[in-house]
Amino acid sequence: MVNLILFGPPGSGKGTQAAKLVETYQLLHISTGDMFRAEIGQQTPLGLEAKSYIDKGALVPDSVTIGMLQNKVDANPDVKGFIFDGFPRTVPQSEALDGFLNGRNNPVTALVMLEVPDDELINRLLERGKTSGRADDADESVIKNRIQVYKDETNPVFDYYAAQNKAEKVNGVGSIEEIYKRLCEVIDRSL
Ligand code: AMP
């Protein structure tokens, strides 16, 4: 099994690249952001709880997020592996992920981080906000909060996997194709 974590700040292109990588490596794409948005669309209790955090640009609590992610992994026992996009976003989420993947003898293969400067992230997210319908992309102060939350709470996830020699960085500025090729080079080396 191949378990890839596509990592990076909001607006770094994780969703775009994950959509291409799932085709190449025949993996299941799990985006916790997409899962929350689906729950919000269906107005489930989980969705209503998540929305109060997402609209502010804060993280949904680990207790909610980890349970949702684990259910999704458990519901797909026959896949070749997963691309995790937007998860893990905290060290406790990383520990939980390792706990249940190692318990199935299918550990994380690699974490690849897309590096993009802050001013480019803000421009990309404001641009995406014109068409995405996402409230959290439309407001510059919410965007800046998401980037700050990434630095404070999510960046340590990189160090957590670097300590296992599983973390790599890729330049996330360029065309979609260029970035995709950079990612494939790193992923192919880790397989
Ligand atoms: P994304 O689509 O990955 O940008 O996620 C949108 C929002 O969903 C984030 O700003 C968080 O509020 C929430 N979210 C997504 N994934 C997670 C996660 N792993 N942990 C906590 N909150 C998350």
mmCIF file of C-alpha atoms and ligand atoms in Angstrom:
data_model
loop_
_atom_site.group_PDB
_atom_site.id
_atom_site.type_symbol
_atom_site.label_atom_id
_atom_site.label_comp_id
_atom_site.label_asym_id
_atom_site.label_seq_id
_atom_site.Cartn_x
_atom_site.Cartn_y
_atom_site.Cartn_z
ATOM 1 C CA MET A 1 0.000 0.000 0.000
ATOM 2 C CA VAL A 2 1.123 3.546 -0.743
ATOM 3 C CA ASN A 3 0.063 6.317 1.615
ATOM 4 C CA LEU A 4 1.050 9.805 0.536
ATOM 5 C CA ILE A 5 0.481 13.013 2.454
ATOM 6 C CA LEU A 6 0.214 16.036 0.191
ATOM 7 C CA PHE A 7 1.186 18.880 2.475
ATOM 8 C CA GLY A 8 1.385 22.653 2.274
ATOM 9 C CA PRO A 9 -0.374 25.889 3.183
ATOM 10 C CA PRO A 10 -3.863 26.832 1.987
ATOM 11 C CA GLY A 11 -3.668 27.773 -1.690
ATOM 12 C CA SER A 12 -0.475 25.800 -2.357
ATOM 13 C CA GLY A 13 -2.226 23.603 -4.936
ATOM 14 C CA LYS A 14 -2.771 20.396 -2.942
ATOM 15 C CA GLY A 15 -6.256 19.726 -4.342
ATOM 16 C CA THR A 16 -5.226 20.402 -7.947
ATOM 17 C CA GLN A 17 -2.170 18.171 -7.722
ATOM 18 C CA ALA A 18 -3.952 15.422 -5.758
ATOM 19 C CA ALA A 19 -6.509 15.133 -8.575
ATOM 20 C CA LYS A 20 -3.648 14.425 -11.022
ATOM 21 C CA LEU A 21 -1.667 12.159 -8.708
ATOM 22 C CA VAL A 22 -4.607 9.843 -7.960
ATOM 23 C CA GLU A 23 -4.785 9.020 -11.664
ATOM 24 C CA THR A 24 -1.055 8.337 -11.912
ATOM 25 C CA TYR A 25 -0.682 6.250 -8.770
ATOM 26 C CA GLN A 26 -4.228 4.786 -8.607
ATOM 27 C CA LEU A 27 -4.814 5.966 -5.068
ATOM 28 C CA LEU A 28 -7.917 7.225 -3.281
ATOM 29 C CA HIS A 29 -7.938 10.991 -2.675
ATOM 30 C CA ILE A 30 -9.089 11.948 0.821
ATOM 31 C CA SER A 31 -9.524 15.683 1.412
ATOM 32 C CA THR A 32 -10.830 16.485 4.885
ATOM 33 C CA GLY A 33 -11.779 19.989 3.624
ATOM 34 C CA ASP A 34 -13.964 18.422 0.881
ATOM 35 C CA MET A 35 -15.466 16.028 3.431
ATOM 36 C CA PHE A 36 -16.375 18.903 5.745
ATOM 37 C CA ARG A 37 -17.896 20.869 2.845
ATOM 38 C CA ALA A 38 -20.012 17.820 1.908
ATOM 39 C CA GLU A 39 -21.221 17.518 5.520
ATOM 40 C CA ILE A 40 -22.026 21.255 5.555
ATOM 41 C CA GLY A 41 -23.955 20.866 2.278
ATOM 42 C CA GLN A 42 -26.033 18.074 3.828
ATOM 43 C CA GLN A 43 -26.460 20.105 7.034
ATOM 44 C CA THR A 44 -25.401 17.216 9.243
ATOM 45 C CA PRO A 45 -24.580 17.891 12.923
ATOM 46 C CA LEU A 46 -20.881 17.320 12.113
ATOM 47 C CA GLY A 47 -21.137 19.804 9.232
ATOM 48 C CA LEU A 48 -22.814 22.439 11.371
ATOM 49 C CA GLU A 49 -20.129 22.091 14.025
ATOM 50 C CA ALA A 50 -17.320 22.206 11.457
ATOM 51 C CA LYS A 51 -18.752 25.291 9.724
ATOM 52 C CA SER A 52 -18.367 27.447 12.822
ATOM 53 C CA TYR A 53 -14.585 26.843 12.718
ATOM 54 C CA ILE A 54 -14.102 26.844 8.942
ATOM 55 C CA ASP A 55 -15.813 30.210 8.455
ATOM 56 C CA LYS A 56 -13.299 31.807 10.840
ATOM 57 C CA GLY A 57 -10.306 30.108 9.226
ATOM 58 C CA ALA A 58 -9.688 28.038 12.376
ATOM 59 C CA LEU A 59 -9.075 24.296 12.520
ATOM 60 C CA VAL A 60 -11.942 21.927 13.293
ATOM 61 C CA PRO A 61 -11.110 20.160 16.606
ATOM 62 C CA ASP A 62 -8.942 17.050 16.349
ATOM 63 C CA SER A 63 -11.599 14.895 18.058
ATOM 64 C CA VAL A 64 -14.056 15.562 15.197
ATOM 65 C CA THR A 65 -11.512 15.452 12.367
ATOM 66 C CA ILE A 66 -9.665 12.284 13.364
ATOM 67 C CA GLY A 67 -12.875 10.269 13.784
ATOM 68 C CA MET A 68 -14.186 11.382 10.379
ATOM 69 C CA LEU A 69 -10.881 10.522 8.671
ATOM 70 C CA GLN A 70 -10.630 7.123 10.313
ATOM 71 C CA ASN A 71 -14.169 6.226 9.207
ATOM 72 C CA LYS A 72 -13.244 7.113 5.632
ATOM 73 C CA VAL A 73 -10.096 4.960 5.694
ATOM 74 C CA ASP A 74 -12.009 2.065 7.274
ATOM 75 C CA ALA A 75 -14.748 2.342 4.638
ATOM 76 C CA ASN A 76 -12.183 1.724 1.847
ATOM 77 C CA PRO A 77 -10.247 -1.432 2.769
ATOM 78 C CA ASP A 78 -9.599 -2.557 -0.812
ATOM 79 C CA VAL A 79 -7.795 0.449 -2.279
ATOM 80 C CA LYS A 80 -4.106 0.498 -3.291
ATOM 81 C CA GLY A 81 -3.491 3.385 -0.942
ATOM 82 C CA PHE A 82 -4.454 6.943 -0.134
ATOM 83 C CA ILE A 83 -3.475 10.512 -0.910
ATOM 84 C CA PHE A 84 -4.230 12.557 2.170
ATOM 85 C CA ASP A 85 -4.881 16.212 1.270
ATOM 86 C CA GLY A 86 -5.321 18.645 4.142
ATOM 87 C CA PHE A 87 -4.767 15.947 6.760
ATOM 88 C CA PRO A 88 -2.908 15.705 9.115
ATOM 89 C CA ARG A 89 -2.912 19.377 10.108
ATOM 90 C CA THR A 90 -1.737 18.990 13.723
ATOM 91 C CA VAL A 91 0.802 16.774 15.479
ATOM 92 C CA PRO A 92 -1.963 14.880 17.372
ATOM 93 C CA GLN A 93 -3.615 14.162 13.994
ATOM 94 C CA SER A 94 -0.256 12.842 12.725
ATOM 95 C CA GLU A 95 0.120 10.594 15.768
ATOM 96 C CA ALA A 96 -3.434 9.287 15.320
ATOM 97 C CA LEU A 97 -2.845 8.635 11.596
ATOM 98 C CA ASP A 98 0.401 6.789 12.274
ATOM 99 C CA GLY A 99 -1.319 4.826 15.036
ATOM 100 C CA PHE A 100 -4.028 3.409 12.877
ATOM 101 C CA LEU A 101 -2.028 3.016 9.641
ATOM 102 C CA ASN A 102 0.866 1.301 11.448
ATOM 103 C CA GLY A 103 -1.704 -0.911 13.185
ATOM 104 C CA ARG A 104 -2.768 -2.100 9.722
ATOM 105 C CA ASN A 105 0.885 -2.539 8.633
ATOM 106 C CA ASN A 106 0.398 0.182 6.032
ATOM 107 C CA PRO A 107 2.470 3.114 7.298
ATOM 108 C CA VAL A 108 2.752 6.562 5.733
ATOM 109 C CA THR A 109 5.062 6.267 2.706
ATOM 110 C CA ALA A 110 6.002 9.930 2.316
ATOM 111 C CA LEU A 111 4.928 13.494 3.011
ATOM 112 C CA VAL A 112 5.540 16.002 0.225
ATOM 113 C CA MET A 113 5.229 19.699 0.982
ATOM 114 C CA LEU A 114 4.395 22.309 -1.653
ATOM 115 C CA GLU A 115 6.275 25.525 -0.842
ATOM 116 C CA VAL A 116 4.657 28.788 -1.963
ATOM 117 C CA PRO A 117 5.375 32.343 -0.687
ATOM 118 C CA ASP A 118 2.645 34.007 1.418
ATOM 119 C CA ASP A 119 1.854 36.835 -1.024
ATOM 120 C CA GLU A 120 1.260 34.320 -3.808
ATOM 121 C CA LEU A 121 -0.983 32.220 -1.515
ATOM 122 C CA ILE A 122 -3.117 35.265 -0.685
ATOM 123 C CA ASN A 123 -3.465 36.191 -4.375
ATOM 124 C CA ARG A 124 -4.339 32.640 -5.390
ATOM 125 C CA LEU A 125 -6.970 32.271 -2.645
ATOM 126 C CA LEU A 126 -8.597 35.644 -3.399
ATOM 127 C CA GLU A 127 -8.697 34.656 -7.068
ATOM 128 C CA ARG A 128 -10.187 31.237 -6.224
ATOM 129 C CA GLY A 129 -12.736 32.957 -3.957
ATOM 130 C CA LYS A 130 -14.276 34.694 -6.989
ATOM 131 C CA THR A 131 -15.559 31.340 -8.276
ATOM 132 C CA SER A 132 -15.219 28.713 -5.519
ATOM 133 C CA GLY A 133 -18.209 29.873 -3.513
ATOM 134 C CA ARG A 134 -16.076 29.301 -0.406
ATOM 135 C CA ALA A 135 -16.656 31.948 2.266
ATOM 136 C CA ASP A 136 -13.196 31.204 3.669
ATOM 137 C CA ASP A 137 -11.599 32.195 0.315
ATOM 138 C CA ALA A 138 -13.519 35.457 -0.046
ATOM 139 C CA ASP A 139 -12.294 37.414 2.972
ATOM 140 C CA GLU A 140 -8.651 38.499 3.180
ATOM 141 C CA SER A 141 -8.592 38.486 7.003
ATOM 142 C CA VAL A 142 -9.898 34.879 7.077
ATOM 143 C CA ILE A 143 -7.261 33.914 4.481
ATOM 144 C CA LYS A 144 -4.505 35.502 6.571
ATOM 145 C CA ASN A 145 -5.783 33.681 9.636
ATOM 146 C CA ARG A 146 -5.669 30.349 7.773
ATOM 147 C CA ILE A 147 -2.052 31.007 6.774
ATOM 148 C CA GLN A 148 -1.152 31.926 10.363
ATOM 149 C CA VAL A 149 -2.894 28.787 11.708
ATOM 150 C CA TYR A 150 -0.894 26.775 9.178
ATOM 151 C CA LYS A 151 2.367 28.262 10.480
ATOM 152 C CA ASP A 152 1.491 27.806 14.150
ATOM 153 C CA GLU A 153 -0.340 24.467 14.220
ATOM 154 C CA THR A 154 0.311 22.655 10.934
ATOM 155 C CA ASN A 155 3.983 23.331 10.138
ATOM 156 C CA PRO A 156 5.142 21.058 13.021
ATOM 157 C CA VAL A 157 3.634 18.123 11.086
ATOM 158 C CA PHE A 158 6.492 18.537 8.570
ATOM 159 C CA ASP A 159 9.089 18.164 11.341
ATOM 160 C CA TYR A 160 7.188 15.201 12.763
ATOM 161 C CA TYR A 161 7.590 13.282 9.471
ATOM 162 C CA ALA A 162 11.093 14.696 8.830
ATOM 163 C CA ALA A 163 12.121 12.949 12.052
ATOM 164 C CA GLN A 164 11.033 9.689 10.363
ATOM 165 C CA ASN A 165 12.985 10.638 7.185
ATOM 166 C CA LYS A 166 9.723 10.750 5.247
ATOM 167 C CA ALA A 167 9.307 14.481 4.542
ATOM 168 C CA GLU A 168 10.351 16.329 1.378
ATOM 169 C CA LYS A 169 9.802 19.835 0.012
ATOM 170 C CA VAL A 170 8.903 20.751 -3.553
ATOM 171 C CA ASN A 171 8.792 24.211 -5.144
ATOM 172 C CA GLY A 172 5.055 24.932 -5.535
ATOM 173 C CA VAL A 173 5.468 27.911 -7.884
ATOM 174 C CA GLY A 174 5.207 27.268 -11.621
ATOM 175 C CA SER A 175 2.743 25.719 -14.040
ATOM 176 C CA ILE A 176 0.482 22.871 -12.882
ATOM 177 C CA GLU A 177 2.435 20.501 -15.159
ATOM 178 C CA GLU A 178 5.849 21.620 -13.871
ATOM 179 C CA ILE A 179 4.808 21.185 -10.257
ATOM 180 C CA TYR A 180 3.209 17.832 -11.029
ATOM 181 C CA LYS A 181 6.515 16.585 -12.543
ATOM 182 C CA ARG A 182 8.449 17.753 -9.471
ATOM 183 C CA LEU A 183 6.028 15.874 -7.233
ATOM 184 C CA CYS A 184 6.241 12.683 -9.295
ATOM 185 C CA GLU A 185 10.058 12.726 -9.106
ATOM 186 C CA VAL A 186 9.972 12.896 -5.331
ATOM 187 C CA ILE A 187 7.184 10.324 -4.994
ATOM 188 C CA ASP A 188 8.860 7.862 -7.374
ATOM 189 C CA ARG A 189 12.027 8.031 -5.274
ATOM 190 C CA SER A 190 10.098 7.179 -2.116
ATOM 191 C CA LEU A 191 8.271 4.162 -3.568
HETATM 192 P P1 AMP B 1 -9.108 22.879 3.001
HETATM 193 O O1 AMP B 1 -10.156 22.572 1.987
HETATM 194 O O2 AMP B 1 -8.115 21.784 3.171
HETATM 195 O O3 AMP B 1 -8.463 24.223 2.775
HETATM 196 O O4 AMP B 1 -9.865 22.996 4.411
HETATM 197 C C1 AMP B 1 -10.845 23.992 4.648
HETATM 198 C C2 AMP B 1 -11.063 24.148 6.129
HETATM 199 O O5 AMP B 1 -11.557 22.916 6.675
HETATM 200 C C3 AMP B 1 -9.812 24.460 6.947
HETATM 201 O O6 AMP B 1 -9.510 25.856 6.951
HETATM 202 C C4 AMP B 1 -10.220 23.950 8.329
HETATM 203 O O7 AMP B 1 -11.118 24.850 8.948
HETATM 204 C C5 AMP B 1 -11.007 22.694 7.976
HETATM 205 N N1 AMP B 1 -10.127 21.499 7.926
HETATM 206 C C6 AMP B 1 -9.804 20.767 6.821
HETATM 207 N N2 AMP B 1 -8.989 19.756 7.150
HETATM 208 C C7 AMP B 1 -8.761 19.862 8.488
HETATM 209 C C8 AMP B 1 -7.973 19.134 9.413
HETATM 210 N N3 AMP B 1 -7.214 18.093 9.026
HETATM 211 N N4 AMP B 1 -8.003 19.526 10.722
HETATM 212 C C9 AMP B 1 -8.751 20.578 11.113
HETATM 213 N N5 AMP B 1 -9.499 21.322 10.289
HETATM 214 C C10 AMP B 1 -9.509 20.977 8.983
#
